[in-house]
Amino acid sequence: MNLHHDIPSLRHALRGRGRIAFVPTMGNLHEGHIALMRAAREHADTVVASIFVNRLQFGPGEDFDRYPRTLQADSEKLAAAGVDALFAPTESDLYPEPQGYFVEPPDLQHLLEGEFRPGHFRGVATVVLKLFNCVQPQVALFGKKDYQQLMLIRAMTRQLALPIEIVGVDTVRAEDGLALSSRNAYLSPKERQEAPRLIETLRALRGRLLAEGITRREILEQEAVETLDKRGWKTDYIAVRQQADLLPPQEEGRKLVIVAASRLGQTRLIDNLEV
Ligand code: PAF
């Protein structure tokens, strides 16, 4: 596997490569990322990954500084997974001058995650478009754990007519159900034991929603928040939304997803469950 830090060297290496599948990441890779790399291989002969902790998508007081940076271990995992090229730019490689142009996503950016992380999706969309321009893939893969991110990237790709197919890949979970995430590394052993409660709470909510119907949605959401918060979590939201647009469902029969974000100690975990 070749490692490229700057855009010219990456572009030179990828010239004439045919179909490219691209997996952007922020590193500290786990089995969820490796599943993305394997899925990428099914879509193209050349698989490119990127590792870049993108300052633009972190708000003040968020974990940009302490986000785990583990390039050596990550490179070994990617090489073992058969990735062809790794693009790992420094900040000055990707942002050689202050980034003054941004991708401003539509109103969906202000809901749910966006309400608690203002500007987050603007930073994500901007870096993803820039990475797309660097790699110029035909297909790009993203985890479904970041459900809203995946929706916004699909919409950006469609609305800006980017010639890239966006593929969503199922969340990989630990045996006890916890969704794999680089941020799980922040959990203390005690918090790690507690962490699967998030998905368990979403599963219980799904069961009750199916039994009681969407008219009970708001009560069930509130009860799910209370279930977690009584155990010491600080929940930002647990919301039943339409898969199509992440808006609250107005009628029965819509495809739904339950999305959630909650803090356990210093760690903010997100997860979702399609209904
Ligand atoms: O999902 C992530 O890891 C990041 O948001 C992404 C897509 C790599 C952009 O920085």
Short mmCIF file of N, CA and C in Angstrom, two decimals, residues 14 23 26 48 67-68 78 111 113 119 124-125 147 149 161 172 177 215 231-232 261 263:
data_model
loop_
_atom_site.label_atom_id
_atom_site.label_comp_id
_atom_site.label_asym_id
_atom_site.label_seq_id
_atom_site.Cartn_x
_atom_site.Cartn_y
_atom_site.Cartn_z
N LEU A 14 -2.65 7.87 -8.78
CA LEU A 14 -3.97 7.34 -9.18
C LEU A 14 -4.26 7.51 -10.67
N VAL A 23 -12.87 5.40 0.60
CA VAL A 23 -13.42 5.39 1.97
C VAL A 23 -12.72 6.48 2.79
N MET A 26 -11.46 9.33 9.67
CA MET A 26 -10.64 10.20 10.51
C MET A 26 -9.63 9.35 11.29
N VAL A 48 -9.05 3.26 -2.28
CA VAL A 48 -8.28 4.34 -1.64
C VAL A 48 -8.98 4.71 -0.34
N TYR A 67 -8.75 13.79 19.77
CA TYR A 67 -9.18 12.71 18.86
C TYR A 67 -7.97 11.80 18.60
N PRO A 68 -8.09 10.49 18.79
CA PRO A 68 -6.91 9.62 18.69
C PRO A 68 -6.28 9.63 17.29
N LEU A 78 -4.81 -1.07 7.26
CA LEU A 78 -5.28 -0.84 5.88
C LEU A 78 -4.51 -1.70 4.90
N LEU A 111 -30.94 19.95 11.91
CA LEU A 111 -31.74 19.05 12.75
C LEU A 111 -30.84 18.12 13.54
N GLU A 113 -28.36 15.99 14.95
CA GLU A 113 -26.94 16.24 15.23
C GLU A 113 -26.61 17.71 15.08
N GLY A 119 -22.75 23.74 12.71
CA GLY A 119 -21.63 23.87 11.76
C GLY A 119 -20.96 22.55 11.43
N VAL A 124 -18.22 18.83 7.48
CA VAL A 124 -18.15 17.49 6.86
C VAL A 124 -18.30 17.61 5.34
N ALA A 125 -19.33 18.34 4.91
CA ALA A 125 -19.60 18.44 3.47
C ALA A 125 -18.41 19.08 2.75
N TYR A 147 -25.96 8.25 10.27
CA TYR A 147 -27.11 8.18 9.37
C TYR A 147 -27.36 9.52 8.67
N GLN A 149 -25.26 12.03 8.37
CA GLN A 149 -24.11 12.36 7.51
C GLN A 149 -24.27 11.69 6.14
N ALA A 161 -24.38 17.15 -8.76
CA ALA A 161 -24.14 16.29 -9.94
C ALA A 161 -22.72 15.72 -9.95
N VAL A 172 -21.23 -1.92 12.11
CA VAL A 172 -20.64 -3.12 12.73
C VAL A 172 -20.74 -2.95 14.24
N GLY A 177 -23.61 -5.55 21.26
CA GLY A 177 -24.50 -4.64 20.53
C GLY A 177 -23.95 -3.24 20.33
N THR A 215 -48.67 7.35 16.92
CA THR A 215 -49.30 8.43 17.69
C THR A 215 -48.67 8.52 19.09
N ARG A 231 -29.95 6.42 34.47
CA ARG A 231 -28.75 5.61 34.71
C ARG A 231 -27.47 6.46 34.60
N GLY A 232 -27.63 7.77 34.47
CA GLY A 232 -26.46 8.64 34.47
C GLY A 232 -26.06 9.15 33.10
N ALA A 261 -28.47 10.33 20.22
CA ALA A 261 -27.13 10.76 20.67
C ALA A 261 -27.21 10.96 22.17
N ARG A 263 -24.66 11.17 25.99
CA ARG A 263 -23.31 11.24 26.58
C ARG A 263 -23.20 10.32 27.78
#
